[in-house]
Structure formats: structure tokens, C-alpha cells
PDB file of C-alpha atoms in Angstrom:
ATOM      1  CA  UNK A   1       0.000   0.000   0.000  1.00  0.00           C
ATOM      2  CA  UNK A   2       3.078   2.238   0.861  1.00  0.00           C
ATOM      3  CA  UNK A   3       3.869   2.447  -2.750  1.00  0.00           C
ATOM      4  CA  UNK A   4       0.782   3.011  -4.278  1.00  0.00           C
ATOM      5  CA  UNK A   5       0.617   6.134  -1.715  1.00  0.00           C
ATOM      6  CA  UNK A   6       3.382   7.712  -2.763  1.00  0.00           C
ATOM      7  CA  UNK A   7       2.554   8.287  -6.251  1.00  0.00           C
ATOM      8  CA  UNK A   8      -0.092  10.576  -4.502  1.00  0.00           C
ATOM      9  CA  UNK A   9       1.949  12.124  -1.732  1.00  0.00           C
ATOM     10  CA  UNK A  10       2.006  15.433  -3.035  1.00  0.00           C
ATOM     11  CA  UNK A  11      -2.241  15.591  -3.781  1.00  0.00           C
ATOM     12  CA  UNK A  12      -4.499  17.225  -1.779  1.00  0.00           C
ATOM     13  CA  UNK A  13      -7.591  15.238  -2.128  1.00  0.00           C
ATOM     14  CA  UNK A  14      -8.585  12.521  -4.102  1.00  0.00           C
ATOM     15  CA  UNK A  15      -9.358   8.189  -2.797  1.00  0.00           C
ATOM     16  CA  UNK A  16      -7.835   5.457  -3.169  1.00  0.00           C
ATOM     17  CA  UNK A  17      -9.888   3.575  -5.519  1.00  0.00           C
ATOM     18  CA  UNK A  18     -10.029  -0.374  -6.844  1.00  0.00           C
ATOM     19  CA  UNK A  19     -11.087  -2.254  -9.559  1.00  0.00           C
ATOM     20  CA  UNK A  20     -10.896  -5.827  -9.324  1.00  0.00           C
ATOM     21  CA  UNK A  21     -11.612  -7.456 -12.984  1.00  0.00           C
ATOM     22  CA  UNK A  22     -10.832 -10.942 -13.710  1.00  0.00           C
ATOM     23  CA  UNK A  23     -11.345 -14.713 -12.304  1.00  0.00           C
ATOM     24  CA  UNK A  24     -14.139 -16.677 -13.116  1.00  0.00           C
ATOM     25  CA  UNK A  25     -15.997 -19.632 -11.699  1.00  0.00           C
ATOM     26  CA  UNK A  26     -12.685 -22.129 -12.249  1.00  0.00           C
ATOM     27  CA  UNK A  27     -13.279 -25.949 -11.766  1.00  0.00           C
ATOM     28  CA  UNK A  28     -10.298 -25.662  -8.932  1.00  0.00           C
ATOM     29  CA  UNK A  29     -11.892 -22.191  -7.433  1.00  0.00           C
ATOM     30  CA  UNK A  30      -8.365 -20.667  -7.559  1.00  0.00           C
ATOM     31  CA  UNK A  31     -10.160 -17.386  -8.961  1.00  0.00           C
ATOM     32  CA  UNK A  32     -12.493 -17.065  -5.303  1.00  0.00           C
ATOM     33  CA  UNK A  33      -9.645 -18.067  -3.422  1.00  0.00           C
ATOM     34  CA  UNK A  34      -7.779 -15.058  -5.001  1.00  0.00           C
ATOM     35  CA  UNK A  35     -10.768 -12.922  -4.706  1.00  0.00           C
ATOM     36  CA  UNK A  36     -11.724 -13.785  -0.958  1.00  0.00           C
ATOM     37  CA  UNK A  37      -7.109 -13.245  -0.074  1.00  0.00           C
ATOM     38  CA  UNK A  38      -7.295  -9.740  -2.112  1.00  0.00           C
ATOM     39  CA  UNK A  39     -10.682  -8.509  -0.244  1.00  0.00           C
ATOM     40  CA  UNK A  40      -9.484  -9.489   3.275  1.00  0.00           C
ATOM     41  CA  UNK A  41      -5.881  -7.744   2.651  1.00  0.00           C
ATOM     42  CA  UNK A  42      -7.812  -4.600   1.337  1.00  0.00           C
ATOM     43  CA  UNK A  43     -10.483  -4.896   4.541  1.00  0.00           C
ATOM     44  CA  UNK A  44      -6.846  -4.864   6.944  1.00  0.00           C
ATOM     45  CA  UNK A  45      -6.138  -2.069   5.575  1.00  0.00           C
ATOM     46  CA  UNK A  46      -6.117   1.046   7.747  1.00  0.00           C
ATOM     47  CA  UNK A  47      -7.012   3.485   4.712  1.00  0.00           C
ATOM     48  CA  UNK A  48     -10.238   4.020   3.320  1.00  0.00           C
ATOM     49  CA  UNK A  49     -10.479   2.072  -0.030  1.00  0.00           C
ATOM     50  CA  UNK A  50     -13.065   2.560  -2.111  1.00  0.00           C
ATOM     51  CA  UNK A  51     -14.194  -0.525  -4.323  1.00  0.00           C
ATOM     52  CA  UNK A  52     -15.617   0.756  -7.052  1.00  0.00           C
ATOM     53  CA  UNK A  53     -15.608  -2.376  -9.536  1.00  0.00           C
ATOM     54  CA  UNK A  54     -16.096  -5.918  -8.937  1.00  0.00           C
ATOM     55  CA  UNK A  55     -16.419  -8.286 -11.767  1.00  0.00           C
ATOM     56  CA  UNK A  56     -15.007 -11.700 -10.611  1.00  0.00           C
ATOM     57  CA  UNK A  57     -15.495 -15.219 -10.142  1.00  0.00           C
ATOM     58  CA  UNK A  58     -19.213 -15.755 -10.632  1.00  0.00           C
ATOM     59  CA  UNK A  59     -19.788 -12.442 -11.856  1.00  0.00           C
ATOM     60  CA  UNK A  60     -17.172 -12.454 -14.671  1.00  0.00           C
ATOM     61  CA  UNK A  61     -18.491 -16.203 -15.877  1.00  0.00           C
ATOM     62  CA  UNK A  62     -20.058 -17.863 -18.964  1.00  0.00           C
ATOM     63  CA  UNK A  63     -20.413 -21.541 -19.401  1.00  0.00           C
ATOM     64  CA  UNK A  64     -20.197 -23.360 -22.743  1.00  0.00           C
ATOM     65  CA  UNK A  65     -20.235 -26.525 -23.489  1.00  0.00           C
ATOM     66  CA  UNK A  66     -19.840 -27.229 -19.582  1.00  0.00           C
ATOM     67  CA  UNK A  67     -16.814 -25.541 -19.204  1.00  0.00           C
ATOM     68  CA  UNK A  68     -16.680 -22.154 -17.569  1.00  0.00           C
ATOM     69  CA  UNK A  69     -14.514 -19.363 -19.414  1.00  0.00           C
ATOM     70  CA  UNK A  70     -14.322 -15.656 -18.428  1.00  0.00           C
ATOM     71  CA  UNK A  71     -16.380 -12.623 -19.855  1.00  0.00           C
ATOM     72  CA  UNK A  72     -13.632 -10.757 -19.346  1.00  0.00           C
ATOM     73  CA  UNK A  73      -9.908 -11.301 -19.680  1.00  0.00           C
ATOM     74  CA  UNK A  74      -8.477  -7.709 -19.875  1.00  0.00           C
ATOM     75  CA  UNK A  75      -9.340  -3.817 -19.569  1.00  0.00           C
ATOM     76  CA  UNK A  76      -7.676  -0.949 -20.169  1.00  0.00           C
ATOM     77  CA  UNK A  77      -8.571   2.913 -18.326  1.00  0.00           C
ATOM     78  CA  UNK A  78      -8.683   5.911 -19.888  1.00  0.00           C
ATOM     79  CA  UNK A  79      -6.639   8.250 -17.686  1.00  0.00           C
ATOM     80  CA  UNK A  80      -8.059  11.218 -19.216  1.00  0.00           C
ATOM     81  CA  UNK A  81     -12.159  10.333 -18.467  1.00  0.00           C
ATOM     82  CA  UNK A  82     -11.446   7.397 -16.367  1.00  0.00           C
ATOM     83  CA  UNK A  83     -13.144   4.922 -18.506  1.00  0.00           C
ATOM     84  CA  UNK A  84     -12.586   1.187 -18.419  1.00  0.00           C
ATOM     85  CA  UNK A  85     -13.572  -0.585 -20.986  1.00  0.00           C
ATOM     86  CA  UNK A  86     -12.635  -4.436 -21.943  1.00  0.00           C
ATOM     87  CA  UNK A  87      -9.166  -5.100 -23.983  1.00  0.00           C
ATOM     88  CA  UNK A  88      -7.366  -7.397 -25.698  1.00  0.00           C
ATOM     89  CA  UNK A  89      -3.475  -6.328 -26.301  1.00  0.00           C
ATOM     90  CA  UNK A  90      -1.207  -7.344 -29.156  1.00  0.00           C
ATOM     91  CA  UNK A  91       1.861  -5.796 -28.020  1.00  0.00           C
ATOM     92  CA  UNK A  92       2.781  -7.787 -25.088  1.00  0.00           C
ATOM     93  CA  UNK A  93       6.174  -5.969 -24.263  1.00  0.00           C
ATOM     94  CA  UNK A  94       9.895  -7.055 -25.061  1.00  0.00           C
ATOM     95  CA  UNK A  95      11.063  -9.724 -24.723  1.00  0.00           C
ATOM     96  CA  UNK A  96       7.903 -11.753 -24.617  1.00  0.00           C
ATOM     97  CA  UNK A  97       9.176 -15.204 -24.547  1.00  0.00           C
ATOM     98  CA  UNK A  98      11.492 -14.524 -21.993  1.00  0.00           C
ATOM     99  CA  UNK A  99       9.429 -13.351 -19.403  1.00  0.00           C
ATOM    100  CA  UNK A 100       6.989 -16.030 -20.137  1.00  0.00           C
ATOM    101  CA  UNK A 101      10.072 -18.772 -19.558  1.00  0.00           C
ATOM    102  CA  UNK A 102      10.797 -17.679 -16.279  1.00  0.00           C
ATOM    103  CA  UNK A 103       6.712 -17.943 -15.416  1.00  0.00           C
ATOM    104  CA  UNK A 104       6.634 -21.620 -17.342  1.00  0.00           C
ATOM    105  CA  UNK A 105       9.863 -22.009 -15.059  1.00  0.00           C
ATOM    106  CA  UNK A 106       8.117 -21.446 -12.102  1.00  0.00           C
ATOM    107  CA  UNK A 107       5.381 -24.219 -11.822  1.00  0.00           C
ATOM    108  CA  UNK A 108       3.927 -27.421 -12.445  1.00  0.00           C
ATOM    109  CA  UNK A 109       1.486 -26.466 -15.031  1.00  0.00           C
ATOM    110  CA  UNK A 110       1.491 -24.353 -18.515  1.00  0.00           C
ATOM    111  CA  UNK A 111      -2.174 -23.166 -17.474  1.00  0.00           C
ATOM    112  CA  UNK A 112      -4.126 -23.133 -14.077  1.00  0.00           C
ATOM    113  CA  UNK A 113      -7.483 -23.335 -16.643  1.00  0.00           C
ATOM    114  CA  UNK A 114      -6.049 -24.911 -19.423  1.00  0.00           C
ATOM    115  CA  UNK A 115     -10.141 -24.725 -21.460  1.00  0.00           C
ATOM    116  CA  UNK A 116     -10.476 -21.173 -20.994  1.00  0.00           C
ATOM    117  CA  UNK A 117      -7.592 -19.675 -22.188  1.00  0.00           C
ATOM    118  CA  UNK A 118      -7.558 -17.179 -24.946  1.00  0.00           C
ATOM    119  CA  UNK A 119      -6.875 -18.264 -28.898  1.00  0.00           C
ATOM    120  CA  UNK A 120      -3.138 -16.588 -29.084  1.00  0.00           C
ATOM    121  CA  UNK A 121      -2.373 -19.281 -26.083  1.00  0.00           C
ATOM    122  CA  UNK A 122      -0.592 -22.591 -27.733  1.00  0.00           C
ATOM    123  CA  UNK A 123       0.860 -20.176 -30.272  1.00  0.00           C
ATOM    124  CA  UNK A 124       2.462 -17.810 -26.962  1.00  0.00           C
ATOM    125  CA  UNK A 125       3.104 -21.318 -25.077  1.00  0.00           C
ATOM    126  CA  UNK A 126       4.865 -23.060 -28.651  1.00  0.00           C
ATOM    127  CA  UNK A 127       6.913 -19.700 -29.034  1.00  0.00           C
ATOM    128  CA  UNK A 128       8.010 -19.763 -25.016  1.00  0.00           C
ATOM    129  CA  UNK A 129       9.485 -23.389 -25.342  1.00  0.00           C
ATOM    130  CA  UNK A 130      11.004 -23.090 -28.346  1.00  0.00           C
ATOM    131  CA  UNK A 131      12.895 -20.346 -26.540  1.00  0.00           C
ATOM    132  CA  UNK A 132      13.080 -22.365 -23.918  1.00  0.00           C
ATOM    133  CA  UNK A 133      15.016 -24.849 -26.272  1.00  0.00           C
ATOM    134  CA  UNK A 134      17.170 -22.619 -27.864  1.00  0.00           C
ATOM    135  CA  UNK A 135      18.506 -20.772 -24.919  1.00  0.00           C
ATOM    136  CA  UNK A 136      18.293 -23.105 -22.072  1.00  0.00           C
ATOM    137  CA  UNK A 137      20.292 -21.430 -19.863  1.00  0.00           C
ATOM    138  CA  UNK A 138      19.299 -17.550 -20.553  1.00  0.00           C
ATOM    139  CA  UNK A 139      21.065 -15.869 -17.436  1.00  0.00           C
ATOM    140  CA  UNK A 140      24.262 -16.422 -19.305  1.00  0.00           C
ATOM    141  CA  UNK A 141      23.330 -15.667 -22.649  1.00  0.00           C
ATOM    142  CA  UNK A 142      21.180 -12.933 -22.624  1.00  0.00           C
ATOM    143  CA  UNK A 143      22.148 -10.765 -18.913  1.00  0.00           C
ATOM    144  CA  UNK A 144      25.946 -11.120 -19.414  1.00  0.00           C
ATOM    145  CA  UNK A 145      27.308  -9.555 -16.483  1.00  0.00           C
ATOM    146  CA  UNK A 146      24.281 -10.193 -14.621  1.00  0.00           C
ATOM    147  CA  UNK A 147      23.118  -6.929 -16.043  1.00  0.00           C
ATOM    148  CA  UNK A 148      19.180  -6.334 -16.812  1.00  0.00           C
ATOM    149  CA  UNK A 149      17.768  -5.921 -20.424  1.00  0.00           C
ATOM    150  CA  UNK A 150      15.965  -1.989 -20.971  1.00  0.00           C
ATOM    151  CA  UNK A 151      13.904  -1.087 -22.976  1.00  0.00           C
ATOM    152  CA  UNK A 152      11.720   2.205 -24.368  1.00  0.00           C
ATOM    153  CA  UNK A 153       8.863   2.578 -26.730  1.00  0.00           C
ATOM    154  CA  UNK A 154       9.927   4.507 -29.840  1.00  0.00           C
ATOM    155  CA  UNK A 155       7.618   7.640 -31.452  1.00  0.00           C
ATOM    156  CA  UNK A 156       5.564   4.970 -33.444  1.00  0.00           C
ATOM    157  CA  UNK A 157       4.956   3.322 -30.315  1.00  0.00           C
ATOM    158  CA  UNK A 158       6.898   0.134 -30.971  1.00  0.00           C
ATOM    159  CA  UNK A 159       9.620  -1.632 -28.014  1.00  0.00           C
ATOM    160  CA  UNK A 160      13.671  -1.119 -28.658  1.00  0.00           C
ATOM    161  CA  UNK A 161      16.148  -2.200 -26.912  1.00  0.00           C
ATOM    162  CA  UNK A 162      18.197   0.513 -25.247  1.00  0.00           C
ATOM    163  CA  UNK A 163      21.918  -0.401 -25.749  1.00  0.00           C
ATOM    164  CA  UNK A 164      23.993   0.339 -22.274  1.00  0.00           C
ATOM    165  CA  UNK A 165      25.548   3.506 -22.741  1.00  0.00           C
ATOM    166  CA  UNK A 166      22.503   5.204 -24.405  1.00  0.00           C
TER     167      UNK A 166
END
């Protein structure tokens, strides 16, 4: 909570406001599980927060063909009006199949609900291990000197790799 303060520090008024979006009704309830942890943290909280959305679990669910998928699986805010409005994103970020490796690297499974994931899924989980395969050991290869990879988006918008020095 301490660092979600102090981007307002300096503001005179103004809440502290959340949106919780995503989950659905999961076979293995890991989504209300998730939910119920997130809602008691925010309710030990000695600040006022102010939940403004709540579209989880049940209330973020379709069922089809007896297997439950979410509504939703991404939003996006307007900063300027404060609009959030559902969001798919192409541009996942650099270095895409890296930071998926070290999340595939992680855990037992390549999906906690592997029938409701989204169509770009086996393409994003083929891509991951073929990186996987062709650098298996990426700390050496890619972070020589233990040093981290930056990046900034460009005027068209697009991810480039900052070379050190820049």
C-alpha cells in the first residue's frame, strides 16, 4: 500500500480507488480463493479504499459446453475520463518469450485453466518453449554480467532495446 501512496503524496484530495476485474468460476476455485485473499488484505487495511468495480469469479463467468470461461480477460482505463472498458493487447512488451520462460519455469502447469484460455495461447506457449530450447540457460546468454535488459517505446509506439551507454 506504501507504494501506491506515494505516487499521490504530493495531492491534496482525491481516494484510493479499486477495480478488481478478472477470475471466473474455475473448476479448482483458484479465482475465489484469489478474490476472498485480495478482499481481506484490502479490509486490513487502515485506509479508506473505495471498491468501485467488482467483476469476478461468478460475476465475470459464462459456461459453454460445460466448461466455464471468463467474460472478461483484460481492460484498459482511460486516464483522461477514467473509462474502463474491456481489452485485448497485441503488443505484449519485449522480450515476450522470456518473461513467459521464467513464469513456465516457475510451476507445475502451462495453465491453471487450461479450457479457458484465450486463442493466441498454444501459439504464446509453442513460441516460449522453443525459446526455452534454444537458450536453455538464458542468465548467461542474454544478462551477461548479470546486467538487466531496458527497454523504451519509440515515437511509433513500438519496443527497442536501449543499448547500455545510451
Amino acid at each position: 500500500m506504501n507504494s501506491i501512496k506515494s505516487f499521490s503524496e504530493h495531492a491534496e484530495c482525491g481516494r484510493l480507488e479499486v477495480h478488481l476485474v478478472g477470475g471466473f468460476s474455475d473448476d479448482r476455485q483458484l479465482s475465489q480463493k484469489l478474490t476472498h485473499q485480495l478482499l481481506s488484505e484490502f479490509d486490513k487495511q487502515d485506509d479508506d479504499i473505495h471498491l468501485v468495480t467488482l467483476c469476478v469469479t461468478e460475476l465475470n463467468d459464462r459456461e459453454e459446453n460445460e466448461n466455464h470461461f471468463p467474460i472478461i480477460y483484460g481492460i484498459a482505463v482511460n486516464i483522461k475520463t477514467a473509462e474502463i472498458y474491456r481489452a485485448s493487447f497485441q503488443d505484449r512488451g519485449p522480450e515476450e518469450q522470456l518473461r513467459a520462460a521464467r513464469a513456465l519455469a516457475g510451476g507445475p502447469n502451462l495453465s491453471t485453466s487450461p479450457l479457458a484460455e484465450p486463442p493466441h495461447f498454444v501459439d504464446h506457449i509453442r513460441s516460449t518453449l522453443m525459446f526455452l530450447k534454444k537458450f536453455p540457460s538464458p542468465e548467461n546468454i542474454l544478462f551477461p554480467g548479470n546486467k538487466a535488459l531496458l527497454y523504451r517505446k519509440n515515437k511509433d509506439g513500438l519496443w527497442e532495446k536501449i543499448s547500455p551507454g545510451n
